[in-house]
CSV table of C-alpha atoms in Angstrom, one decimal:
chain,number,residue,atom,x,y,z
C,1,MET,CA,4.6,-9.6,-17.6
C,2,PRO,CA,0.9,-8.8,-17.2
C,3,ALA,CA,-0.4,-5.5,-18.5
C,4,PHE,CA,-1.3,-3.2,-15.6
C,5,LYS,CA,-1.8,0.4,-14.6
C,6,ALA,CA,-0.3,2.3,-11.7
C,7,VAL,CA,-2.2,4.9,-9.7
C,8,ILE,CA,-0.6,7.1,-7.1
C,9,PRO,CA,-3.1,8.6,-4.6
C,10,ALA,CA,-1.7,12.0,-3.5
C,11,ARG,CA,-3.8,13.7,-0.8
C,12,TYR,CA,-2.6,17.3,-0.2
C,13,ALA,CA,-3.3,17.5,3.6
C,14,SER,CA,-1.1,15.7,6.1
C,15,SER,CA,-1.1,16.3,9.8
C,16,ARG,CA,2.5,15.5,10.2
C,17,LEU,CA,3.9,16.9,6.9
C,18,PRO,CA,1.7,19.6,5.3
C,19,ALA,CA,1.6,19.6,1.4
C,20,LYS,CA,3.5,16.3,1.5
C,21,PRO,CA,3.2,15.4,-2.2
C,22,LEU,CA,5.0,18.7,-3.1
C,23,LEU,CA,8.0,18.0,-0.8
C,24,ASP,CA,11.1,19.0,-2.8
C,25,LEU,CA,13.4,16.1,-3.4
C,26,GLY,CA,16.4,17.1,-5.5
C,27,GLY,CA,14.5,19.7,-7.5
C,28,LYS,CA,11.3,17.7,-8.1
C,29,PRO,CA,8.1,17.2,-6.0
C,30,MET,CA,8.0,13.9,-4.1
C,31,VAL,CA,4.9,12.7,-6.0
C,32,VAL,CA,6.8,13.2,-9.3
C,33,ARG,CA,9.7,11.1,-7.9
C,34,VAL,CA,7.2,8.3,-7.0
C,35,ALA,CA,5.7,8.5,-10.6
C,36,GLU,CA,9.2,8.1,-12.0
C,37,ARG,CA,9.7,4.9,-10.0
C,38,ALA,CA,6.3,3.6,-11.1
C,39,ARG,CA,7.2,4.2,-14.7
C,40,LEU,CA,10.2,2.0,-14.4
C,41,SER,CA,8.0,-0.9,-13.3
C,42,GLY,CA,6.7,-1.4,-16.8
C,43,ALA,CA,3.2,-0.1,-16.1
C,44,GLU,CA,1.4,0.8,-19.3
C,45,GLU,CA,-0.1,3.9,-17.7
C,46,VAL,CA,0.9,5.9,-14.6
C,47,TRP,CA,-1.6,8.3,-13.0
C,48,VAL,CA,-1.5,10.6,-10.0
C,49,ALA,CA,-4.9,10.9,-8.4
C,50,THR,CA,-5.0,14.1,-6.2
C,51,ASP,CA,-7.5,16.3,-4.5
C,52,HIS,CA,-5.6,19.5,-4.9
C,53,PRO,CA,-5.0,21.8,-7.9
C,54,GLU,CA,-1.4,22.5,-6.8
C,55,VAL,CA,-0.4,18.8,-6.9
C,56,HIS,CA,-2.2,18.4,-10.3
C,57,ALA,CA,-0.3,21.4,-11.7
C,58,ALA,CA,3.1,20.2,-10.4
C,59,CYS,CA,2.5,16.8,-12.0
C,60,THR,CA,1.5,18.4,-15.3
C,61,ALA,CA,4.6,20.6,-15.2
C,62,HIS,CA,6.8,17.6,-15.0
C,63,GLY,CA,5.0,15.6,-17.6
C,64,VAL,CA,3.2,13.3,-15.2
C,65,ALA,CA,-0.4,12.4,-16.0
C,66,ALA,CA,-2.8,13.5,-13.2
C,67,LEU,CA,-6.4,13.5,-12.4
C,68,LEU,CA,-8.3,15.7,-9.9
C,69,THR,CA,-10.5,13.6,-7.7
C,70,ARG,CA,-12.9,14.3,-4.9
C,71,ALA,CA,-11.6,15.7,-1.6
C,72,ASP,CA,-13.9,13.7,0.6
C,73,HIS,CA,-12.6,10.1,-0.1
C,74,PRO,CA,-12.1,8.3,3.2
C,75,SER,CA,-9.3,6.2,1.8
C,76,GLY,CA,-6.9,5.8,-1.1
C,77,THR,CA,-8.9,2.8,-2.3
C,78,ASP,CA,-11.9,5.0,-2.8
C,79,ARG,CA,-9.8,7.4,-4.7
C,80,LEU,CA,-8.6,4.6,-7.0
C,81,ALA,CA,-12.2,3.6,-7.6
C,82,GLU,CA,-12.9,7.1,-8.8
C,83,VAL,CA,-9.9,6.9,-11.2
C,84,VAL,CA,-11.2,3.6,-12.6
C,85,ALA,CA,-14.6,5.3,-13.2
C,86,GLN,CA,-13.1,8.5,-14.7
C,87,ARG,CA,-10.9,6.6,-17.1
C,88,GLY,CA,-13.6,4.0,-17.9
C,89,TRP,CA,-11.2,1.0,-17.4
C,90,ALA,CA,-12.6,-2.4,-18.0
C,91,SER,CA,-13.5,-4.6,-15.0
C,92,ASP,CA,-10.5,-7.0,-15.7
C,93,THR,CA,-7.9,-4.2,-15.6
C,94,LEU,CA,-5.1,-4.7,-13.1
C,95,VAL,CA,-4.4,-1.5,-11.0
C,96,VAL,CA,-1.5,-1.1,-8.6
C,97,ASN,CA,-1.9,1.4,-5.8
C,98,VAL,CA,1.5,3.0,-5.3
C,99,GLN,CA,1.6,5.2,-2.2
C,100,GLY,CA,2.5,8.8,-2.9
C,101,ASP,CA,5.0,9.0,-0.1
C,102,GLU,CA,7.4,6.3,-1.2
C,103,PRO,CA,9.9,7.9,-3.5
C,104,LEU,CA,12.4,5.0,-2.9
C,105,ILE,CA,10.0,2.2,-3.8
C,106,GLU,CA,11.7,-0.5,-6.0
C,107,PRO,CA,10.0,-0.7,-9.4
C,108,GLU,CA,10.4,-4.5,-9.4
C,109,LEU,CA,8.2,-4.7,-6.3
C,110,ILE,CA,5.4,-2.9,-8.2
C,111,THR,CA,5.8,-5.3,-11.0
C,112,GLN,CA,5.9,-8.3,-8.7
C,113,THR,CA,2.7,-7.3,-7.0
C,114,ALA,CA,0.9,-6.9,-10.4
C,115,ARG,CA,2.3,-10.3,-11.4
C,116,GLN,CA,1.1,-11.9,-8.2
C,117,LEU,CA,-2.4,-10.6,-8.9
C,118,ALA,CA,-2.4,-11.9,-12.4
C,119,VAL,CA,-1.0,-15.4,-11.6
C,120,SER,CA,-3.1,-16.0,-8.5
C,121,GLY,CA,-6.4,-15.1,-10.0
C,122,ALA,CA,-7.2,-13.3,-6.7
C,123,ASP,CA,-9.2,-10.0,-6.4
C,124,ILE,CA,-6.3,-8.2,-4.6
C,125,ALA,CA,-2.6,-8.8,-4.2
C,126,THR,CA,-0.3,-7.4,-1.6
C,127,VAL,CA,3.2,-7.9,0.0
C,128,ALA,CA,4.7,-9.2,3.2
C,129,HIS,CA,8.1,-10.0,4.6
C,130,PRO,CA,9.3,-12.2,7.5
C,131,LEU,CA,9.4,-10.7,11.0
C,132,THR,CA,12.5,-11.7,13.0
C,133,VAL,CA,12.5,-9.1,15.8
C,134,ALA,CA,10.2,-9.7,18.8
C,135,ALA,CA,9.7,-6.0,19.4
C,136,ASP,CA,8.2,-5.7,15.9
C,137,PHE,CA,6.1,-8.7,16.4
C,138,PHE,CA,4.5,-7.3,19.5
C,139,ASN,CA,4.2,-3.7,18.1
C,140,PRO,CA,0.6,-2.9,17.2
C,141,ASN,CA,1.8,-0.4,14.6
C,142,VAL,CA,3.3,-3.4,12.7
C,143,VAL,CA,0.5,-5.2,10.9
C,144,LYS,CA,0.8,-8.9,10.7
C,145,VAL,CA,-0.7,-11.3,8.2
C,146,VAL,CA,-1.3,-15.1,8.4
C,147,CYS,CA,-1.6,-16.9,5.0
C,148,ARG,CA,-3.4,-20.0,3.8
C,149,ALA,CA,-1.6,-22.9,2.1
C,150,ASP,CA,-2.3,-21.4,-1.3
C,151,GLY,CA,-0.7,-18.0,-0.4
C,152,ASP,CA,-4.0,-16.1,0.1
C,153,ALA,CA,-4.3,-14.0,3.3
C,154,LEU,CA,-6.2,-15.7,6.1
C,155,TYR,CA,-6.3,-12.7,8.4
C,156,PHE,CA,-4.5,-9.4,9.1
C,157,SER,CA,-4.1,-8.0,12.6
C,158,ARG,CA,-2.2,-5.6,14.8
C,159,ALA,CA,-2.0,-8.3,17.4
C,160,PRO,CA,1.0,-10.7,17.5
C,161,MET,CA,0.1,-13.6,15.3
C,162,PRO,CA,0.5,-16.5,15.0
C,163,TYR,CA,1.0,-16.6,18.7
C,164,ALA,CA,3.7,-19.1,19.9
C,165,ARG,CA,2.0,-20.0,23.1
C,166,ASP,CA,4.5,-22.6,24.5
C,167,HIS,CA,7.6,-20.6,23.5
C,168,PHE,CA,6.3,-17.4,25.1
C,169,ALA,CA,5.1,-19.2,28.2
C,170,ALA,CA,8.5,-20.8,28.7
C,171,ASN,CA,10.8,-18.0,27.5
C,172,GLY,CA,8.9,-14.7,27.7
C,173,THR,CA,8.4,-12.4,24.8
C,174,ALA,CA,12.0,-11.1,24.2
C,175,SER,CA,12.6,-13.6,21.3
C,176,LEU,CA,10.7,-15.4,18.6
C,177,PRO,CA,10.9,-19.2,18.1
C,178,ALA,CA,12.8,-20.5,15.1
C,179,GLY,CA,10.5,-21.2,12.2
C,180,LEU,CA,7.6,-19.0,13.4
C,181,PRO,CA,5.7,-18.0,10.2
C,182,ALA,CA,5.3,-14.4,11.3
C,183,TYR,CA,5.0,-11.9,8.4
C,184,ARG,CA,4.8,-8.1,8.4
C,185,HIS,CA,2.2,-6.7,5.9
C,186,VAL,CA,3.5,-4.1,3.5
C,187,GLY,CA,0.8,-1.7,2.3
C,188,LEU,CA,1.3,-2.1,-1.4
C,189,TYR,CA,-1.8,-3.4,-3.2
C,190,ALA,CA,-2.8,-4.4,-6.7
C,191,TYR,CA,-6.5,-4.7,-7.5
C,192,ARG,CA,-8.8,-5.9,-10.2
C,193,ALA,CA,-10.9,-3.0,-11.3
C,194,SER,CA,-14.0,-5.1,-10.7
C,195,PHE,CA,-13.2,-5.1,-6.9
C,196,LEU,CA,-12.6,-1.3,-7.0
C,197,ASN,CA,-16.0,-0.8,-8.6
C,198,ALA,CA,-17.6,-2.8,-5.8
C,199,TYR,CA,-15.6,-1.4,-2.9
C,200,ALA,CA,-17.7,1.7,-2.1
C,201,SER,CA,-20.8,-0.4,-1.7
C,202,LEU,CA,-19.3,-2.9,0.7
C,203,GLN,CA,-20.4,-2.7,4.3
C,204,GLU,CA,-17.6,-2.1,6.9
C,205,ALA,CA,-16.6,-5.3,8.7
C,206,PRO,CA,-16.9,-5.4,12.5
C,207,CYS,CA,-13.3,-6.6,12.7
C,208,GLU,CA,-12.2,-3.7,10.5
C,209,GLN,CA,-13.7,-1.1,12.8
C,210,PHE,CA,-11.7,-2.5,15.8
C,211,GLU,CA,-8.4,-3.3,14.1
C,212,ALA,CA,-8.5,-0.1,11.9
C,213,LEU,CA,-7.5,-2.2,8.9
C,214,GLU,CA,-9.6,-1.6,5.8
C,215,GLN,CA,-8.3,-4.7,4.0
C,216,LEU,CA,-10.3,-6.8,6.5
C,217,ARG,CA,-13.5,-5.5,4.7
C,218,ALA,CA,-12.5,-7.4,1.5
C,219,LEU,CA,-11.8,-10.7,3.5
C,220,TRP,CA,-15.0,-10.3,5.4
C,221,HIS,CA,-17.0,-10.1,2.2
C,222,GLY,CA,-15.2,-13.1,0.7
C,223,TYR,CA,-12.7,-11.5,-1.7
C,224,ARG,CA,-9.3,-13.1,-2.1
C,225,ILE,CA,-6.1,-11.3,-1.2
C,226,SER,CA,-3.0,-13.0,-2.5
C,227,VAL,CA,0.2,-12.3,-0.7
C,228,THR,CA,3.6,-12.2,-2.4
C,229,LEU,CA,6.6,-12.7,0.0
C,230,VAL,CA,9.8,-10.7,-0.2
C,231,ASP,CA,13.0,-11.2,1.8
C,232,ALA,CA,13.1,-7.9,3.7
C,233,ALA,CA,11.2,-4.7,4.3
C,234,PRO,CA,11.2,-2.2,1.4
C,235,ALA,CA,12.7,1.2,1.9
C,236,ALA,CA,10.7,3.3,4.3
C,237,GLY,CA,8.4,6.0,3.1
C,238,VAL,CA,8.1,9.7,4.1
C,239,ASP,CA,5.7,10.3,7.0
C,240,THR,CA,7.4,12.8,9.3
C,241,PRO,CA,9.7,15.9,9.0
C,242,GLU,CA,12.6,13.6,10.1
C,243,ASP,CA,11.8,11.2,7.2
C,244,ALA,CA,11.8,14.2,4.8
C,245,VAL,CA,15.3,15.2,6.0
C,246,ARG,CA,16.6,11.6,5.6
C,247,VAL,CA,15.2,11.2,2.1
C,248,ARG,CA,16.3,14.6,0.9
C,249,LYS,CA,19.9,13.7,1.6
C,250,LEU,CA,19.6,10.8,-0.8
C,251,PHE,CA,18.3,13.0,-3.6
C,252,ASP,CA,20.6,15.9,-2.9
C,253,PRO,CA,23.6,14.7,-0.9
C,254,ALA,CA,25.3,18.1,-1.0
């Protein structure tokens, strides 16, 4: 297994779920639950990167390493880059970005993503799984990825791709044809620190602005994104109050 570090960006503000990192799950803040999962992945270091003193204090109280980062980062990737700079990590360090709202994430998925980055030699690694439901394929909130022969991402889009022209013309859009290589992108990333160091200076890609997908910036500038395929979607994260109720029941069934 390659040596890697896990960083959990944990922004305090959330329009749909205020103070989301501190959501109580069975007596512990959600961000601490995520860190516990990340530790099981075999990461040599696990850090929470937050913009809020309360999140930092909660992590410290539960023995989780945390860093205070700037509040004005436009993305989690920018926050990771600040962690790399604060910690002085070497440019060849592998860093997995574990979302702070995924307390059910499988540790093996974190490990697998780091392994994909190491084995592929790419700048970035990420995850995808097959799409089998037409409604998901045509849903713009479901991001699709098309890969090259070597497993690197060719393009990411909210549009339905690859588009089965003849099948949809003949049968409509209620079903997908057998064998269509349609994959949903899962937003788990592993980066080489060298890419994170360069990220802030990269110009936004025109396609990124229209698709609202920041990973297109890396592709536009010629960076490689290797995709590891899993059989099915990972457990859903916590984005809404309804999600919070669902996940709380898992940690505190009573």
